[in-house]
């Protein structure tokens, strides 16, 4: 990622923490939640690795095609899973955005000027619109509704807390917006 190193490190920390929480969510007793959490963990750690400031570490030339292949496989998995749950369409868009960024970085590895040096502006703009809308919608969904008296969550484990899963997705959406803006 290009831009100020402090922003890159904050993005790395946010994405890595989100990926780690998604690994915890994989301990859920509900299979669909485990599957979604696995894809989100891959996305979080992949985004963290991609966000490492270029001044600190420049990946070797073979890394970008590897990223594209891994996230291409994740996109195909999300497409297959979308048959049963429409939420996986968002995973498809996210994985496709990662493929797009990896391919753009592989095609122009020597360009490190900053904003607007990579990718197709129209596609980047469409992805920015999508993820900005997703972030706004996710933020609204986190606003607490009516609080149930005595509803402290009881025996719900960390992997089954819907508000934490939403916050996790919101964090990754914000990180994707930041990465696309720097792209």
PDB file of C-alpha atoms in Angstrom:
ATOM      1  CA  UNK A   1       0.000   0.000   0.000  1.00  0.00           C
ATOM      2  CA  UNK A   2       1.223   3.467  -0.782  1.00  0.00           C
ATOM      3  CA  UNK A   3       0.852   6.607   1.279  1.00  0.00           C
ATOM      4  CA  UNK A   4       1.922   7.560   4.819  1.00  0.00           C
ATOM      5  CA  UNK A   5       3.454   4.634   6.704  1.00  0.00           C
ATOM      6  CA  UNK A   6       1.427   5.366   9.849  1.00  0.00           C
ATOM      7  CA  UNK A   7      -1.823   4.931   7.915  1.00  0.00           C
ATOM      8  CA  UNK A   8      -0.566   1.679   6.477  1.00  0.00           C
ATOM      9  CA  UNK A   9       0.362   0.316   9.894  1.00  0.00           C
ATOM     10  CA  UNK A  10      -3.017   1.298  11.339  1.00  0.00           C
ATOM     11  CA  UNK A  11      -4.679  -0.529   8.459  1.00  0.00           C
ATOM     12  CA  UNK A  12      -2.455  -3.567   9.041  1.00  0.00           C
ATOM     13  CA  UNK A  13      -3.411  -3.587  12.733  1.00  0.00           C
ATOM     14  CA  UNK A  14      -7.136  -3.198  12.013  1.00  0.00           C
ATOM     15  CA  UNK A  15      -7.175  -5.951   9.391  1.00  0.00           C
ATOM     16  CA  UNK A  16      -5.032  -8.351  11.437  1.00  0.00           C
ATOM     17  CA  UNK A  17      -7.188  -7.845  14.543  1.00  0.00           C
ATOM     18  CA  UNK A  18     -10.316  -8.388  12.460  1.00  0.00           C
ATOM     19  CA  UNK A  19      -8.831 -11.538  10.939  1.00  0.00           C
ATOM     20  CA  UNK A  20      -7.922 -12.823  14.404  1.00  0.00           C
ATOM     21  CA  UNK A  21     -11.444 -12.239  15.686  1.00  0.00           C
ATOM     22  CA  UNK A  22     -12.834 -14.036  12.640  1.00  0.00           C
ATOM     23  CA  UNK A  23     -10.663 -17.016  13.562  1.00  0.00           C
ATOM     24  CA  UNK A  24     -12.356 -16.976  16.982  1.00  0.00           C
ATOM     25  CA  UNK A  25     -15.734 -16.878  15.263  1.00  0.00           C
ATOM     26  CA  UNK A  26     -14.821 -20.100  13.463  1.00  0.00           C
ATOM     27  CA  UNK A  27     -15.376 -21.878  16.789  1.00  0.00           C
ATOM     28  CA  UNK A  28     -19.127 -21.305  16.476  1.00  0.00           C
ATOM     29  CA  UNK A  29     -21.467 -24.282  16.658  1.00  0.00           C
ATOM     30  CA  UNK A  30     -23.340 -23.048  13.588  1.00  0.00           C
ATOM     31  CA  UNK A  31     -21.736 -24.285  10.358  1.00  0.00           C
ATOM     32  CA  UNK A  32     -22.812 -21.297   8.242  1.00  0.00           C
ATOM     33  CA  UNK A  33     -21.232 -18.905  10.744  1.00  0.00           C
ATOM     34  CA  UNK A  34     -17.996 -20.921  10.724  1.00  0.00           C
ATOM     35  CA  UNK A  35     -17.861 -20.887   6.931  1.00  0.00           C
ATOM     36  CA  UNK A  36     -18.501 -17.140   6.705  1.00  0.00           C
ATOM     37  CA  UNK A  37     -15.956 -16.460   9.458  1.00  0.00           C
ATOM     38  CA  UNK A  38     -13.316 -18.474   7.599  1.00  0.00           C
ATOM     39  CA  UNK A  39     -13.731 -16.401   4.461  1.00  0.00           C
ATOM     40  CA  UNK A  40     -13.675 -13.211   6.487  1.00  0.00           C
ATOM     41  CA  UNK A  41     -10.506 -14.298   8.326  1.00  0.00           C
ATOM     42  CA  UNK A  42      -8.787 -14.926   4.987  1.00  0.00           C
ATOM     43  CA  UNK A  43      -9.926 -11.508   3.826  1.00  0.00           C
ATOM     44  CA  UNK A  44      -8.719  -9.781   7.010  1.00  0.00           C
ATOM     45  CA  UNK A  45      -5.262 -11.351   6.958  1.00  0.00           C
ATOM     46  CA  UNK A  46      -4.932 -10.853   3.195  1.00  0.00           C
ATOM     47  CA  UNK A  47      -5.831  -7.188   3.524  1.00  0.00           C
ATOM     48  CA  UNK A  48      -3.361  -6.835   6.422  1.00  0.00           C
ATOM     49  CA  UNK A  49      -0.555  -8.286   4.310  1.00  0.00           C
ATOM     50  CA  UNK A  50      -1.478  -6.104   1.348  1.00  0.00           C
ATOM     51  CA  UNK A  51      -1.569  -2.975   3.537  1.00  0.00           C
ATOM     52  CA  UNK A  52       2.023  -3.240   4.786  1.00  0.00           C
ATOM     53  CA  UNK A  53       3.635   0.051   3.746  1.00  0.00           C
ATOM     54  CA  UNK A  54       5.711  -0.255   0.551  1.00  0.00           C
ATOM     55  CA  UNK A  55       8.565   1.659   2.197  1.00  0.00           C
ATOM     56  CA  UNK A  56       8.915  -1.166   4.731  1.00  0.00           C
ATOM     57  CA  UNK A  57       8.389  -4.228   2.560  1.00  0.00           C
ATOM     58  CA  UNK A  58       7.902  -4.643  -1.149  1.00  0.00           C
ATOM     59  CA  UNK A  59       6.566  -8.117  -1.943  1.00  0.00           C
ATOM     60  CA  UNK A  60       8.448 -10.154  -4.543  1.00  0.00           C
ATOM     61  CA  UNK A  61       6.999 -10.193  -8.052  1.00  0.00           C
ATOM     62  CA  UNK A  62       5.525 -13.674  -7.594  1.00  0.00           C
ATOM     63  CA  UNK A  63       3.428 -12.566  -4.590  1.00  0.00           C
ATOM     64  CA  UNK A  64       0.814 -10.631  -6.588  1.00  0.00           C
ATOM     65  CA  UNK A  65      -0.149 -13.537  -8.893  1.00  0.00           C
ATOM     66  CA  UNK A  66      -0.318 -15.725  -5.773  1.00  0.00           C
ATOM     67  CA  UNK A  67      -2.666 -13.198  -4.133  1.00  0.00           C
ATOM     68  CA  UNK A  68      -4.796 -13.160  -7.275  1.00  0.00           C
ATOM     69  CA  UNK A  69      -4.990 -16.968  -7.303  1.00  0.00           C
ATOM     70  CA  UNK A  70      -5.866 -17.268  -3.596  1.00  0.00           C
ATOM     71  CA  UNK A  71      -8.555 -14.603  -3.739  1.00  0.00           C
ATOM     72  CA  UNK A  72      -9.782 -15.900  -7.090  1.00  0.00           C
ATOM     73  CA  UNK A  73     -10.374 -19.258  -5.389  1.00  0.00           C
ATOM     74  CA  UNK A  74     -12.090 -17.438  -2.506  1.00  0.00           C
ATOM     75  CA  UNK A  75     -14.317 -15.621  -5.020  1.00  0.00           C
ATOM     76  CA  UNK A  76     -15.312 -18.921  -6.631  1.00  0.00           C
ATOM     77  CA  UNK A  77     -16.074 -20.378  -3.183  1.00  0.00           C
ATOM     78  CA  UNK A  78     -18.199 -17.317  -2.352  1.00  0.00           C
ATOM     79  CA  UNK A  79     -20.043 -17.646  -5.659  1.00  0.00           C
ATOM     80  CA  UNK A  80     -20.786 -21.297  -4.904  1.00  0.00           C
ATOM     81  CA  UNK A  81     -21.900 -20.483  -1.341  1.00  0.00           C
ATOM     82  CA  UNK A  82     -24.129 -17.645  -2.544  1.00  0.00           C
ATOM     83  CA  UNK A  83     -26.576 -20.256  -3.808  1.00  0.00           C
ATOM     84  CA  UNK A  84     -27.577 -20.940  -0.196  1.00  0.00           C
ATOM     85  CA  UNK A  85     -26.998 -17.532   1.423  1.00  0.00           C
ATOM     86  CA  UNK A  86     -27.052 -14.169  -0.349  1.00  0.00           C
ATOM     87  CA  UNK A  87     -24.589 -12.730   2.202  1.00  0.00           C
ATOM     88  CA  UNK A  88     -21.847 -14.546   0.302  1.00  0.00           C
ATOM     89  CA  UNK A  89     -22.389 -12.161  -2.622  1.00  0.00           C
ATOM     90  CA  UNK A  90     -20.643  -9.547  -0.479  1.00  0.00           C
ATOM     91  CA  UNK A  91     -17.767 -12.005   0.024  1.00  0.00           C
ATOM     92  CA  UNK A  92     -17.693 -12.429  -3.759  1.00  0.00           C
ATOM     93  CA  UNK A  93     -17.367  -8.669  -4.276  1.00  0.00           C
ATOM     94  CA  UNK A  94     -14.669  -8.406  -1.592  1.00  0.00           C
ATOM     95  CA  UNK A  95     -12.609 -11.293  -2.941  1.00  0.00           C
ATOM     96  CA  UNK A  96     -13.002  -9.944  -6.481  1.00  0.00           C
ATOM     97  CA  UNK A  97     -11.771  -6.528  -5.302  1.00  0.00           C
ATOM     98  CA  UNK A  98      -8.700  -8.206  -3.832  1.00  0.00           C
ATOM     99  CA  UNK A  99      -8.089 -10.034  -7.126  1.00  0.00           C
ATOM    100  CA  UNK A 100      -8.459  -6.729  -8.967  1.00  0.00           C
ATOM    101  CA  UNK A 101      -5.921  -4.976  -6.722  1.00  0.00           C
ATOM    102  CA  UNK A 102      -3.455  -7.885  -6.897  1.00  0.00           C
ATOM    103  CA  UNK A 103      -3.649  -8.049 -10.694  1.00  0.00           C
ATOM    104  CA  UNK A 104      -3.173  -4.288 -10.981  1.00  0.00           C
ATOM    105  CA  UNK A 105      -0.129  -4.474  -8.719  1.00  0.00           C
ATOM    106  CA  UNK A 106       1.297  -7.396 -10.731  1.00  0.00           C
ATOM    107  CA  UNK A 107       0.836  -5.534 -14.014  1.00  0.00           C
ATOM    108  CA  UNK A 108       2.573  -2.350 -12.818  1.00  0.00           C
ATOM    109  CA  UNK A 109       5.087  -3.430 -10.158  1.00  0.00           C
ATOM    110  CA  UNK A 110       7.506  -0.538 -10.657  1.00  0.00           C
ATOM    111  CA  UNK A 111       4.990   2.277 -10.148  1.00  0.00           C
ATOM    112  CA  UNK A 112       5.039   3.498  -6.585  1.00  0.00           C
ATOM    113  CA  UNK A 113       3.838   7.084  -6.937  1.00  0.00           C
ATOM    114  CA  UNK A 114       0.733   6.977  -4.756  1.00  0.00           C
ATOM    115  CA  UNK A 115      -2.884   7.740  -5.508  1.00  0.00           C
ATOM    116  CA  UNK A 116      -4.305   6.763  -8.878  1.00  0.00           C
ATOM    117  CA  UNK A 117      -1.245   4.955 -10.168  1.00  0.00           C
ATOM    118  CA  UNK A 118      -2.884   1.527 -10.359  1.00  0.00           C
ATOM    119  CA  UNK A 119      -6.031  -0.005 -11.726  1.00  0.00           C
ATOM    120  CA  UNK A 120      -8.900   1.198 -13.842  1.00  0.00           C
ATOM    121  CA  UNK A 121     -10.421   4.412 -12.443  1.00  0.00           C
ATOM    122  CA  UNK A 122     -14.005   3.459 -13.349  1.00  0.00           C
ATOM    123  CA  UNK A 123     -13.764   0.029 -11.696  1.00  0.00           C
ATOM    124  CA  UNK A 124     -12.030   1.509  -8.661  1.00  0.00           C
ATOM    125  CA  UNK A 125     -14.838   4.089  -8.442  1.00  0.00           C
ATOM    126  CA  UNK A 126     -17.553   1.425  -8.640  1.00  0.00           C
ATOM    127  CA  UNK A 127     -15.852  -0.598  -5.906  1.00  0.00           C
ATOM    128  CA  UNK A 128     -15.485   2.540  -3.781  1.00  0.00           C
ATOM    129  CA  UNK A 129     -19.199   3.280  -4.163  1.00  0.00           C
ATOM    130  CA  UNK A 130     -20.131  -0.290  -3.258  1.00  0.00           C
ATOM    131  CA  UNK A 131     -17.926  -0.454  -0.157  1.00  0.00           C
ATOM    132  CA  UNK A 132     -18.876   3.054   0.983  1.00  0.00           C
ATOM    133  CA  UNK A 133     -22.543   2.061   0.767  1.00  0.00           C
ATOM    134  CA  UNK A 134     -21.762  -1.185   2.580  1.00  0.00           C
ATOM    135  CA  UNK A 135     -19.959   0.699   5.373  1.00  0.00           C
ATOM    136  CA  UNK A 136     -22.836   3.144   5.798  1.00  0.00           C
ATOM    137  CA  UNK A 137     -25.431   0.358   5.857  1.00  0.00           C
ATOM    138  CA  UNK A 138     -23.325  -1.725   8.273  1.00  0.00           C
ATOM    139  CA  UNK A 139     -22.919   1.275  10.565  1.00  0.00           C
ATOM    140  CA  UNK A 140     -26.670   1.823  10.660  1.00  0.00           C
ATOM    141  CA  UNK A 141     -27.203  -1.849  11.491  1.00  0.00           C
ATOM    142  CA  UNK A 142     -24.925  -1.485  14.519  1.00  0.00           C
ATOM    143  CA  UNK A 143     -27.091   1.237  16.045  1.00  0.00           C
ATOM    144  CA  UNK A 144     -28.760  -0.420  19.016  1.00  0.00           C
ATOM    145  CA  UNK A 145     -32.485  -0.993  18.836  1.00  0.00           C
ATOM    146  CA  UNK A 146     -34.695  -1.524  21.840  1.00  0.00           C
ATOM    147  CA  UNK A 147     -32.666  -2.997  24.675  1.00  0.00           C
ATOM    148  CA  UNK A 148     -34.246  -6.092  26.208  1.00  0.00           C
ATOM    149  CA  UNK A 149     -34.254  -5.952  30.011  1.00  0.00           C
ATOM    150  CA  UNK A 150     -32.008  -8.631  31.482  1.00  0.00           C
ATOM    151  CA  UNK A 151     -30.801  -9.738  28.033  1.00  0.00           C
ATOM    152  CA  UNK A 152     -27.100  -9.927  28.785  1.00  0.00           C
ATOM    153  CA  UNK A 153     -26.388 -12.567  26.159  1.00  0.00           C
ATOM    154  CA  UNK A 154     -26.479 -15.519  28.549  1.00  0.00           C
ATOM    155  CA  UNK A 155     -24.511 -18.469  27.197  1.00  0.00           C
ATOM    156  CA  UNK A 156     -23.695 -16.943  23.827  1.00  0.00           C
ATOM    157  CA  UNK A 157     -20.013 -17.487  22.984  1.00  0.00           C
ATOM    158  CA  UNK A 158     -17.708 -14.971  21.299  1.00  0.00           C
ATOM    159  CA  UNK A 159     -18.163 -16.712  17.969  1.00  0.00           C
ATOM    160  CA  UNK A 160     -21.939 -16.321  18.056  1.00  0.00           C
ATOM    161  CA  UNK A 161     -22.276 -12.624  18.933  1.00  0.00           C
ATOM    162  CA  UNK A 162     -23.996 -11.009  15.911  1.00  0.00           C
ATOM    163  CA  UNK A 163     -23.071  -7.454  16.904  1.00  0.00           C
ATOM    164  CA  UNK A 164     -19.375  -8.378  16.982  1.00  0.00           C
ATOM    165  CA  UNK A 165     -19.633 -10.097  13.618  1.00  0.00           C
ATOM    166  CA  UNK A 166     -21.253  -6.930  12.203  1.00  0.00           C
ATOM    167  CA  UNK A 167     -18.502  -4.776  13.723  1.00  0.00           C
ATOM    168  CA  UNK A 168     -15.929  -7.100  12.183  1.00  0.00           C
ATOM    169  CA  UNK A 169     -17.515  -6.728   8.747  1.00  0.00           C
ATOM    170  CA  UNK A 170     -17.781  -2.965   9.209  1.00  0.00           C
ATOM    171  CA  UNK A 171     -14.054  -2.794  10.033  1.00  0.00           C
ATOM    172  CA  UNK A 172     -13.142  -4.732   6.917  1.00  0.00           C
ATOM    173  CA  UNK A 173     -15.419  -2.546   4.817  1.00  0.00           C
ATOM    174  CA  UNK A 174     -13.732   0.585   6.153  1.00  0.00           C
ATOM    175  CA  UNK A 175     -10.328  -0.966   5.471  1.00  0.00           C
ATOM    176  CA  UNK A 176     -11.360  -1.803   1.911  1.00  0.00           C
ATOM    177  CA  UNK A 177     -12.468   1.802   1.338  1.00  0.00           C
ATOM    178  CA  UNK A 178      -9.105   3.019   2.666  1.00  0.00           C
ATOM    179  CA  UNK A 179      -7.201   0.594   0.421  1.00  0.00           C
ATOM    180  CA  UNK A 180      -9.190   1.578  -2.647  1.00  0.00           C
ATOM    181  CA  UNK A 181      -8.681   5.279  -1.899  1.00  0.00           C
ATOM    182  CA  UNK A 182      -4.916   4.700  -1.723  1.00  0.00           C
ATOM    183  CA  UNK A 183      -5.055   2.622  -4.868  1.00  0.00           C
TER     184      UNK A 183
END
